[in-house]
Coordinates of C-alpha atoms and ligand atoms in Angstrom, one line a residue:
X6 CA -50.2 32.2 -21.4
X7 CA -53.6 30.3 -21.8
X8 CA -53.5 28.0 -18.9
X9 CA -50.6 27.1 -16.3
X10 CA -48.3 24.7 -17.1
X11 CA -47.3 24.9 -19.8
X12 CA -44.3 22.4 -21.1
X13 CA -42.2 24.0 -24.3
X14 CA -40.7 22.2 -27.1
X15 CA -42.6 19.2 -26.9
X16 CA -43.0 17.0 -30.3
X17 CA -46.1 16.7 -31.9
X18 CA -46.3 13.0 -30.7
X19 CA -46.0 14.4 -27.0
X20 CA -48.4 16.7 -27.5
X21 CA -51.1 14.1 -29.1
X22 CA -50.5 11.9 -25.9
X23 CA -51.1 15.1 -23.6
X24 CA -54.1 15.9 -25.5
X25 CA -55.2 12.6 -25.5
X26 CA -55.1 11.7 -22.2
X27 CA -56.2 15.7 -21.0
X28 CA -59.4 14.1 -22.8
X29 CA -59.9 11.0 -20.8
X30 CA -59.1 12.8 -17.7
X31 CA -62.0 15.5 -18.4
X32 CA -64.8 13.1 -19.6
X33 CA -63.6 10.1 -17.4
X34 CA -61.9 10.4 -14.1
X35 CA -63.1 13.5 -12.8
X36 CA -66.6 13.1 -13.7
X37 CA -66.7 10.1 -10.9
X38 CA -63.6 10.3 -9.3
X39 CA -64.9 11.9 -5.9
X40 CA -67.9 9.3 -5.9
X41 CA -65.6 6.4 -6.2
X42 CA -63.0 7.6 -3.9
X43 CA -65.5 8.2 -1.3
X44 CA -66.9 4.7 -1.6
X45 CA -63.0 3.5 -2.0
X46 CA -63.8 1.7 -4.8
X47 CA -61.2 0.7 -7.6
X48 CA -61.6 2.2 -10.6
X49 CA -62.2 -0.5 -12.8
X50 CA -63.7 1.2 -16.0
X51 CA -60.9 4.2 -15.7
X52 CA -58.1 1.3 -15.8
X53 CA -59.1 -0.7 -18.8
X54 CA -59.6 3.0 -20.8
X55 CA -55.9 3.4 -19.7
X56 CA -55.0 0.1 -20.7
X57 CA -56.9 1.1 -24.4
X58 CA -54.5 4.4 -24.0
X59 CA -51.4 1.9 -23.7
X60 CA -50.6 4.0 -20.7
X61 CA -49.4 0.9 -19.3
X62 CA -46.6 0.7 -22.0
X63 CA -45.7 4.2 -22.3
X64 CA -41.9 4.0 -21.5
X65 CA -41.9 0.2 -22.3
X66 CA -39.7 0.0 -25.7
X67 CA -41.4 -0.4 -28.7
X68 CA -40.2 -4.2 -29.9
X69 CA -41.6 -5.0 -26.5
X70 CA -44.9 -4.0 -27.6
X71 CA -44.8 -0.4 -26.0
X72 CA -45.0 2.7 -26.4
X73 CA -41.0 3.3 -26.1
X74 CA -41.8 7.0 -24.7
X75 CA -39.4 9.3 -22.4
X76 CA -39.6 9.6 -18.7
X77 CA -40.7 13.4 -20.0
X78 CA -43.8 11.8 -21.5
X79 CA -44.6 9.9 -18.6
X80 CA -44.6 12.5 -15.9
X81 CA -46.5 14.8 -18.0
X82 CA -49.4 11.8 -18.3
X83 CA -48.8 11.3 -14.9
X84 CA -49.4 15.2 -14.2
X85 CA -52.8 15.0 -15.9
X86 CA -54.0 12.2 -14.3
X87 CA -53.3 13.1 -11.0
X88 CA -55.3 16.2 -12.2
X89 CA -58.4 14.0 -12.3
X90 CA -57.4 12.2 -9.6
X91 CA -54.3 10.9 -7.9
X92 CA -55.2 7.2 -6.9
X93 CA -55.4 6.3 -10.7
X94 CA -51.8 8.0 -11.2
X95 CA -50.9 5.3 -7.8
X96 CA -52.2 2.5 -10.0
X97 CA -49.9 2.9 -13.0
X98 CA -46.6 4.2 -10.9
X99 CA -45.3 0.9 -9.3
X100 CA -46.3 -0.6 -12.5
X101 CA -44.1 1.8 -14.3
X102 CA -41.2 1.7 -11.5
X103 CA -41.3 -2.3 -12.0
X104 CA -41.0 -2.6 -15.9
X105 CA -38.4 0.5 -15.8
X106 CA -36.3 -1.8 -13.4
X107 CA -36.9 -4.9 -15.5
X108 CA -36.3 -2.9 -18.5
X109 CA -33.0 -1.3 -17.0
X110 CA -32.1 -4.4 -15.1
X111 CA -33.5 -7.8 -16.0
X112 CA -31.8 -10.7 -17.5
X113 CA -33.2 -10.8 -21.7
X114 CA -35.7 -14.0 -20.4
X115 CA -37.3 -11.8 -17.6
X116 CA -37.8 -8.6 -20.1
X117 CA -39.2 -11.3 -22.7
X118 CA -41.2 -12.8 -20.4
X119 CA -42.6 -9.9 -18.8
X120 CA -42.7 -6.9 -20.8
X121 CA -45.1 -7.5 -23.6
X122 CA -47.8 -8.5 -21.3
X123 CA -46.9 -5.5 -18.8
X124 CA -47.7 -2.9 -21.9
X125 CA -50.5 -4.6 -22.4
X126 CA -51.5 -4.1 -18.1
X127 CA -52.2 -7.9 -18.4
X128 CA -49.3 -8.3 -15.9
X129 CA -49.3 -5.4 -13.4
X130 CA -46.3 -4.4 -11.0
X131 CA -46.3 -3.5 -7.4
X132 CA -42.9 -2.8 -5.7
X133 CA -42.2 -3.3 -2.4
X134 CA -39.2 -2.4 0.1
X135 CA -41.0 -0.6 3.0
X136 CA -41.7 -3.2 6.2
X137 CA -43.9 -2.5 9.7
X138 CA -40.8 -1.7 11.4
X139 CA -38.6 0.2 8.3
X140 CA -39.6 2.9 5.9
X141 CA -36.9 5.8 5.3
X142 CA -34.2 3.0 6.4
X143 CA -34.3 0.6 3.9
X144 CA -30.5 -0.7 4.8
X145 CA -33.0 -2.5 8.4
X146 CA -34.7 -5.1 5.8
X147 CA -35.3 -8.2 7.8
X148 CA -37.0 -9.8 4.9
X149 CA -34.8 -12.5 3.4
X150 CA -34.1 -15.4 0.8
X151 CA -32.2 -17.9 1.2
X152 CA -31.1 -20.8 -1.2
X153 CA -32.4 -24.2 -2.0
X154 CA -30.8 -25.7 -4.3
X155 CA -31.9 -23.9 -7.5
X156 CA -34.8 -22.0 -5.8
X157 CA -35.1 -19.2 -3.0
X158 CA -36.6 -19.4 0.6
X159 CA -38.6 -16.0 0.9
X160 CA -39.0 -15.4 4.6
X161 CA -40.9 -12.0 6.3
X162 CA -43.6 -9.2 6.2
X163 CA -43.5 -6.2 4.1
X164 CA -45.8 -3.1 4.4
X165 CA -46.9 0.2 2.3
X166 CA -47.7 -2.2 -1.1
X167 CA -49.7 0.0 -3.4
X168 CA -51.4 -1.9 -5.6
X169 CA -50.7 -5.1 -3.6
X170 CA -53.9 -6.5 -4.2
X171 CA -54.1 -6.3 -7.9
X172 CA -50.9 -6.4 -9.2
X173 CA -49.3 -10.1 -10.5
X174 CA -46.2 -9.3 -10.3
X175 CA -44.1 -7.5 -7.2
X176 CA -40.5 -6.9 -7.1
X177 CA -39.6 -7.6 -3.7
X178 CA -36.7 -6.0 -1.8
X179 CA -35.2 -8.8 0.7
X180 CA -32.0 -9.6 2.3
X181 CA -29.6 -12.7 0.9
X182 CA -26.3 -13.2 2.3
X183 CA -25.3 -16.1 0.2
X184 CA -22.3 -15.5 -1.2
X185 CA -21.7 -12.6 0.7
X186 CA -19.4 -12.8 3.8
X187 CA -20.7 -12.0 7.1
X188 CA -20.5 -8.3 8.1
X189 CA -21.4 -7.3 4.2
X190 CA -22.6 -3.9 4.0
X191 CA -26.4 -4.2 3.7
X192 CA -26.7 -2.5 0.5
X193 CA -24.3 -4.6 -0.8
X194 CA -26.6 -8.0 0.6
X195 CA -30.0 -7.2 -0.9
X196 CA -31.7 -8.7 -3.7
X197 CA -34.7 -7.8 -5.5
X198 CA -36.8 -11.0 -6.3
X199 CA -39.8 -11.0 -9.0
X200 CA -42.8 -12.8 -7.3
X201 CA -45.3 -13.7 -9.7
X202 CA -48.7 -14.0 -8.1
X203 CA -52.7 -14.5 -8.8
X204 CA -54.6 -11.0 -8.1
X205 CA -56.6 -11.1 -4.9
X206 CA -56.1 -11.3 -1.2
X207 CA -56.0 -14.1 0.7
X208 CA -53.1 -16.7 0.3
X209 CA -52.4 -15.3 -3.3
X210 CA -49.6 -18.3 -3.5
X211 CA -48.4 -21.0 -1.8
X212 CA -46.5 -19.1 0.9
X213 CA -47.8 -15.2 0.0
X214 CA -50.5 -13.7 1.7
X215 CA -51.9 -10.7 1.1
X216 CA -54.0 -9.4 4.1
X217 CA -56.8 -7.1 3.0
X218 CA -56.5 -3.3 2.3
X219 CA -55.2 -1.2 5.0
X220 CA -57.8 1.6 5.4
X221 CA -56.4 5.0 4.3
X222 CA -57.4 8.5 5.3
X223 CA -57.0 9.4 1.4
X224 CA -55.7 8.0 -1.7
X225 CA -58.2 5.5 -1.6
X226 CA -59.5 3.2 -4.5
X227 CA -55.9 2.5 -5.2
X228 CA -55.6 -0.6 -3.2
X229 CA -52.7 -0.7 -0.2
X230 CA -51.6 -3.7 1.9
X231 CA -49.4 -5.5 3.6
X232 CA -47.4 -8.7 2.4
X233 CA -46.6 -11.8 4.1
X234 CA -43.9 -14.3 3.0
X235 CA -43.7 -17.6 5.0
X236 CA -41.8 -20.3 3.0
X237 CA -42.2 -18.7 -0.2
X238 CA -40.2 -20.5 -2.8
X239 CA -39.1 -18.4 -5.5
X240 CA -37.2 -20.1 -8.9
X241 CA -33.6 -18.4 -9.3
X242 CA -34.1 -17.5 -12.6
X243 CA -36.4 -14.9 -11.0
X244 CA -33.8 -13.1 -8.9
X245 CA -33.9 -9.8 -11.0
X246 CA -31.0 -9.1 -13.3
X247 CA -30.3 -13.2 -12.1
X248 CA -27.0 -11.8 -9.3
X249 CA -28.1 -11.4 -5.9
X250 CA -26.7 -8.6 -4.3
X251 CA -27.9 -5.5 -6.5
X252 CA -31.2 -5.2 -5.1
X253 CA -30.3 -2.2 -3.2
X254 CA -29.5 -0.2 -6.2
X255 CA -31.9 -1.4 -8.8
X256 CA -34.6 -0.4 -6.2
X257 CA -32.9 3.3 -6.0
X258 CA -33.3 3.4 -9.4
X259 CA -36.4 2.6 -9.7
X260 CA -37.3 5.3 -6.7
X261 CA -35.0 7.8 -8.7
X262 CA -37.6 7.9 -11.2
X263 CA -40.3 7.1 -9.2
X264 CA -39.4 10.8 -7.4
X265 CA -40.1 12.5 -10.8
X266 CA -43.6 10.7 -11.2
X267 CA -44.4 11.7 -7.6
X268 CA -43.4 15.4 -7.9
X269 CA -45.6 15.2 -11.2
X270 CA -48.8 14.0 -9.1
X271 CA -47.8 16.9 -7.1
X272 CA -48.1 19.5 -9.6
X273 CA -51.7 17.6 -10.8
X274 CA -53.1 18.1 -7.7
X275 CA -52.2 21.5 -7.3
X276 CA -53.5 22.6 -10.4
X277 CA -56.7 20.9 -10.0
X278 CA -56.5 22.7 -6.6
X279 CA -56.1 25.9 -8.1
X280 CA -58.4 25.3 -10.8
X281 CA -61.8 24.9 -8.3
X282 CA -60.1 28.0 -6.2
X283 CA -60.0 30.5 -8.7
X284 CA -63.2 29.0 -9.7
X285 CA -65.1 29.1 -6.6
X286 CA -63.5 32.8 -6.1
X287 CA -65.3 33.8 -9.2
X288 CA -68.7 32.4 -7.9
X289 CA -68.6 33.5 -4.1
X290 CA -69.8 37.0 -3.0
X291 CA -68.9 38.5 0.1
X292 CA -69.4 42.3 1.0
X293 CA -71.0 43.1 -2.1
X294 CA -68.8 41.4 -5.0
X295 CA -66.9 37.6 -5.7
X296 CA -64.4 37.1 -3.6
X297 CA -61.8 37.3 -5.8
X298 CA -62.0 41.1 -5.9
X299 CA -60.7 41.2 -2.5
X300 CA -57.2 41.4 -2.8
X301 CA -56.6 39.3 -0.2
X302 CA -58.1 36.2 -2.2
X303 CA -56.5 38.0 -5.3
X304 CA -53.0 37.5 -3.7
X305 CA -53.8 33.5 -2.7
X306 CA -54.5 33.1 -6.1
X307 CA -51.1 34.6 -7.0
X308 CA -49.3 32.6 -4.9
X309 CA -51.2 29.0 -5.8
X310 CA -50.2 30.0 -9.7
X311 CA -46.9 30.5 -9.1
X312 CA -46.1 27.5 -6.7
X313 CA -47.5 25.5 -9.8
X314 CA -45.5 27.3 -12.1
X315 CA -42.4 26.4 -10.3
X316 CA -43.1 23.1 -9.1
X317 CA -44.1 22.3 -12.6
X318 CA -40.9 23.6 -14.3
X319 CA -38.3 21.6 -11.5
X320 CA -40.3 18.7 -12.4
X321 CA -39.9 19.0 -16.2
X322 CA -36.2 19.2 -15.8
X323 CA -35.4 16.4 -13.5
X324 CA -37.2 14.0 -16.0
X325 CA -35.3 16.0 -19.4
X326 CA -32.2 15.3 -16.8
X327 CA -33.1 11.6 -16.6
X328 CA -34.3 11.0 -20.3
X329 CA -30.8 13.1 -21.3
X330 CA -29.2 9.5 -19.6
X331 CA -27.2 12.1 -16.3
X332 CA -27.6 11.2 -13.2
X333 CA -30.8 13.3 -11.8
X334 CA -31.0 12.3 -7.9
X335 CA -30.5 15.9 -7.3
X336 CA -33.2 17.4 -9.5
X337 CA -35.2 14.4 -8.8
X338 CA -35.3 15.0 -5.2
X339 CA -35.5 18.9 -5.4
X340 CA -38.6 18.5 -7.4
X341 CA -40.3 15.9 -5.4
X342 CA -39.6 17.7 -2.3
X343 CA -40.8 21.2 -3.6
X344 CA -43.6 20.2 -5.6
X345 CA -45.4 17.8 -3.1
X346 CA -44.6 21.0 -0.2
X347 CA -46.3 23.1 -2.6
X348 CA -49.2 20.9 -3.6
X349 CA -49.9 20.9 -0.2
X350 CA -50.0 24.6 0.6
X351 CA -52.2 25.1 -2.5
X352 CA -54.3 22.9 -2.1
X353 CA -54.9 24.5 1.3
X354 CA -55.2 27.7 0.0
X355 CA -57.6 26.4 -2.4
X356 CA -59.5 24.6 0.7
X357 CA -59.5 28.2 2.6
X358 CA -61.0 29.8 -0.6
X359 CA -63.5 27.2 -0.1
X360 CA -65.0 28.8 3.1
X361 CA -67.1 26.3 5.1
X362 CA -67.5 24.2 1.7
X363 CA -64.5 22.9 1.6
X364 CA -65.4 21.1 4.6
X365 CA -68.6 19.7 2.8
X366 CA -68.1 15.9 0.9
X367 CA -70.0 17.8 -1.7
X368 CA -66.8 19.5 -2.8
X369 CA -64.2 18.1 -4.4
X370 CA -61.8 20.2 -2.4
X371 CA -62.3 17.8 0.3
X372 CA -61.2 14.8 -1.4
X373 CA -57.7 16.6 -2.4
X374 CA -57.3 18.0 0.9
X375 CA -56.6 14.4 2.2
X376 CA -54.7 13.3 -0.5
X377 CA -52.1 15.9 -0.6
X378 CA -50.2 14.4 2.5
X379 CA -49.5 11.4 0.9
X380 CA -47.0 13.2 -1.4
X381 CA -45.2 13.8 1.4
X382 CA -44.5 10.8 2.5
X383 CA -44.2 8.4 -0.6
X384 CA -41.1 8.1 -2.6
X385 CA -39.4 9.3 0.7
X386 CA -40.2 12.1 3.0
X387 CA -39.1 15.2 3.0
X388 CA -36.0 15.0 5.1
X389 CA -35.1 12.2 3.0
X390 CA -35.0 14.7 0.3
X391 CA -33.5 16.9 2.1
X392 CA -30.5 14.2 2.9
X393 CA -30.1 13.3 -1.0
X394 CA -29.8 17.2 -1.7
X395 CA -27.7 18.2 1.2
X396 CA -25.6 15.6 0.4
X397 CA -25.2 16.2 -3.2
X398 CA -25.1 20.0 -2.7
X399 CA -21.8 19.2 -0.5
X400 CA -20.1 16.9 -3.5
X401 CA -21.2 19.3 -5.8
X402 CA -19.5 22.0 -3.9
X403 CA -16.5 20.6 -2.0
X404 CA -14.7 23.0 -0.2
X405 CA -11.6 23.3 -1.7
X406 CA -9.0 25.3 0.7
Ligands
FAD11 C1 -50.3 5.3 1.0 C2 -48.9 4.8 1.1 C3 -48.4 4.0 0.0 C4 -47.1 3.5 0.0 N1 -46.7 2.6 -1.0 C5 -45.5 2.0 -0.9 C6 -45.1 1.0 -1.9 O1 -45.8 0.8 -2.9 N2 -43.9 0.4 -1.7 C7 -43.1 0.6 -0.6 O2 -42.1 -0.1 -0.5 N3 -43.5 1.5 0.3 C8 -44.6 2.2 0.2 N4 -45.0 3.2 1.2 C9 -44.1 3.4 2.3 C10 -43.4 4.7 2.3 O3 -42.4 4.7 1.3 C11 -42.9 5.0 3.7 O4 -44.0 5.2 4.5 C12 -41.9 6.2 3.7 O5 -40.7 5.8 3.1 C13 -41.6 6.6 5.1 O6 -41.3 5.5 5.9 P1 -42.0 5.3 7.4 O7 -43.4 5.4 7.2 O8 -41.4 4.0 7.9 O9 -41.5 6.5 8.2 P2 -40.1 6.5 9.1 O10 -39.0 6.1 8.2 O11 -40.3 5.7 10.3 O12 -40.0 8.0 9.4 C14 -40.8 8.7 10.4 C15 -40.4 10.1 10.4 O13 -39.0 10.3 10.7 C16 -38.4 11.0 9.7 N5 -37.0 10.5 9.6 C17 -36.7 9.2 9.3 N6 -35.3 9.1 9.3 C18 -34.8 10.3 9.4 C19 -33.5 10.9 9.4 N7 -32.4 10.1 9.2 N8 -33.4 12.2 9.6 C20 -34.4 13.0 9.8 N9 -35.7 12.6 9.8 C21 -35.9 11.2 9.6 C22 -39.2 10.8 8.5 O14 -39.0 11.9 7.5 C23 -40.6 10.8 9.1 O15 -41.0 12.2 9.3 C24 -46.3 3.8 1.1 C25 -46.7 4.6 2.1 C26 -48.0 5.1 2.1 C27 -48.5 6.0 3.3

């Protein structure tokens, strides 16, 4: 084995990609990546080479003017971007969770409309569910739409939207009991609306505001903000799929795959963690020889390699799970959980190996030290995970005396 990670029976196209964008990463992102995220400063230049790459379109089927690649593909990109760092990976995952669900679930207009000029990243998706007072418990949406004749009433204030700033088009999660008798379960009353907006903060719309960026501890460049809806009308051919009601569950959809991509940035950042570890080790003499000679280090090292071996592999198979067109939540949530658990623990590791440098801006051990927690948080915590596996483990294995 050359280097860790290692993904077998790839096609030559996948491997092109990999290589490809392994490139960019190298002589692009890392390069500046610490700079710009300590200045928290979007990555402008990085995000048009993607848009040259057609990252934008790489799932996005072919007659739509993408790529038309696997979930597999995608993870794997995402993998190595998060490598170089994981705020550009944040830029391209709610676009890729919004054209997957448009893809999966909009009416033919709304994929014709939208699609081409997504895998292009002249249109660029943000998703939002999350509010101030609602994160894990998306069924406590207060955010609704009502009906006006042949347009919607968007009414509330949503929280958590990556990319909120510069995206033009957000798939909204809101509650809309027309035509759905009172006492509805709320799953079954949700509707995800397609709001179409100018990039920018501000009043982005008539009734849409866009505060400014919240101010992170990490993951910054990526912008983050908050979304406020007062009287925002919203045409009903723009109520995704075009039946209220299903909101709910294109959104978990959307997640389900979103989980992949996130356990994917969690294996990225652990290897880039492991990669300036075993580096540094090489380079630092204590007691008469590198630090990696003492078998204590040695043994860190040994640990950090396998937890991206591992974390790496569950993640490959919950997106060959989804691609293979079964039902992944299980592997999906697995891998997330164990791969953003280990990223962190590496990365710590990593930052120990580090000494009194990794507490140093100068490092780039810093920077990932305060990214890592966001992985456990996106895409659902960790006892969210936990829930979705415990839950399947128990269907999976129903007692049967
Ligand atoms: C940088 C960043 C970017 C984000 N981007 C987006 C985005 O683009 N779109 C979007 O919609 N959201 C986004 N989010 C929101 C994110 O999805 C939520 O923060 C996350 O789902 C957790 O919700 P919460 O923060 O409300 O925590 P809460 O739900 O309030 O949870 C608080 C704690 O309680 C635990 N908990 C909750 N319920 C249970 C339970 N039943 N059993 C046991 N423990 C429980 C949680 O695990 C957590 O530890 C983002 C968040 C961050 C930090």
């Amino acid at each position: 084995m050359s280097r860790l990670a290692q993904t077998a029976g790839l096609t030559d196209i996948q491997q092109e990609i990999l290589s490809t964008v392994r490139d960019f990463v190298d002589k692009e992102i890392i390069p500046v990546a610490t700079q710009l995220e300590h200045r928290d400063e979007y990555p402008t230049d990085i995000v048009e080479g993607l848009k040259e790459l057609g990252l934008f379109g790489l799932m996005i089927p072919e007659e739509y003017g993408g790529l038309g690649e696997s979930l597999l593909t995608y993870a794997l990109c995402v993998e190595e971007i998060a490598r170089g760092w994981m705020s550009v990976s944040g830029i391209i995952n709610t676009h890729f969770i919004v054209a997957y669900m448009l893809k999966q679930h909009g009416t033919q207009e709304q994929k014709d409309t939208f699609l081409p000029r997504m895998a292009l990243g002249e249109v660029r998706g943000a998703f939002s569910m999350s509010e101030p007072a609602l994160g894990s418990d998306v069924s406590a949406i207060s955010s609704k739409g009502v009906k006006e004749g042949d347009e919607y009433v968007l009414n509330g204030q949503k929280m958590w939207l990556t990319n909120g700033g510069s995206s033009t088009l957000v798939a909204v999660l809101c509650r809309s009991d027309e035509g759905h008798p009172e006492g509805t379960a709320p799953h079954k009353s949700m509707t995800t609306f397609l709001v179409e907006k100018e990039a920018g903060f501000g009043e982005v719309r008539p009734g849409l505001t866009i505060p400014g960026k919240i101010d992170k501890m990490g993951y910054k460049g990526v912008d983050t903000t908050e979304l406020i809806m007062d009287g925002l009308r919203i045409p009903a051919n723009r109520v995704l799929g075009g039946t209220t009601g299903r909101g709910f569950y294109q959104m978990m959809d959307g997640v389900e795959v979103g989980r992949v991509n996130v356990a994917a940035r969690g294996c990225g950042v652990a290897q880039r963690a492991f990669e300036l570890g075993v580096s540094y080790a090489q380079q630092r003499q204590t007691f008469g020889k590198p630090i990696a000679q003492h078998q204590a280090i040695q043994f860190k090292l040994a640990e950090m390699a396998t937890k991206v071996e591992a974390a790496h592999a569950m993640m490959v198979n919950a997106a060959r799970k989804k691609d293979s067109g079964e039902r992944n939540d299980l592997e999906a949530g697995m891998a997330k959980y164990l791969a953003s658990e280990y990223c962190k623990e590496v990365v710590e590791d990593a930052f120990r190996i580090h000494g009194g440098y990794g507490f140093s801006k100068e490092y780039e051990i810093e920077r990932l030290y305060r990214e890592a927690p966001m992985l456990l948080i996106g895409e659902g915590t960790a006892e969210i995970q936990k829930m979705i596996i415990g839950r399947r483990l128990l269907e999976e294995y129903r007692f049967q005396g």
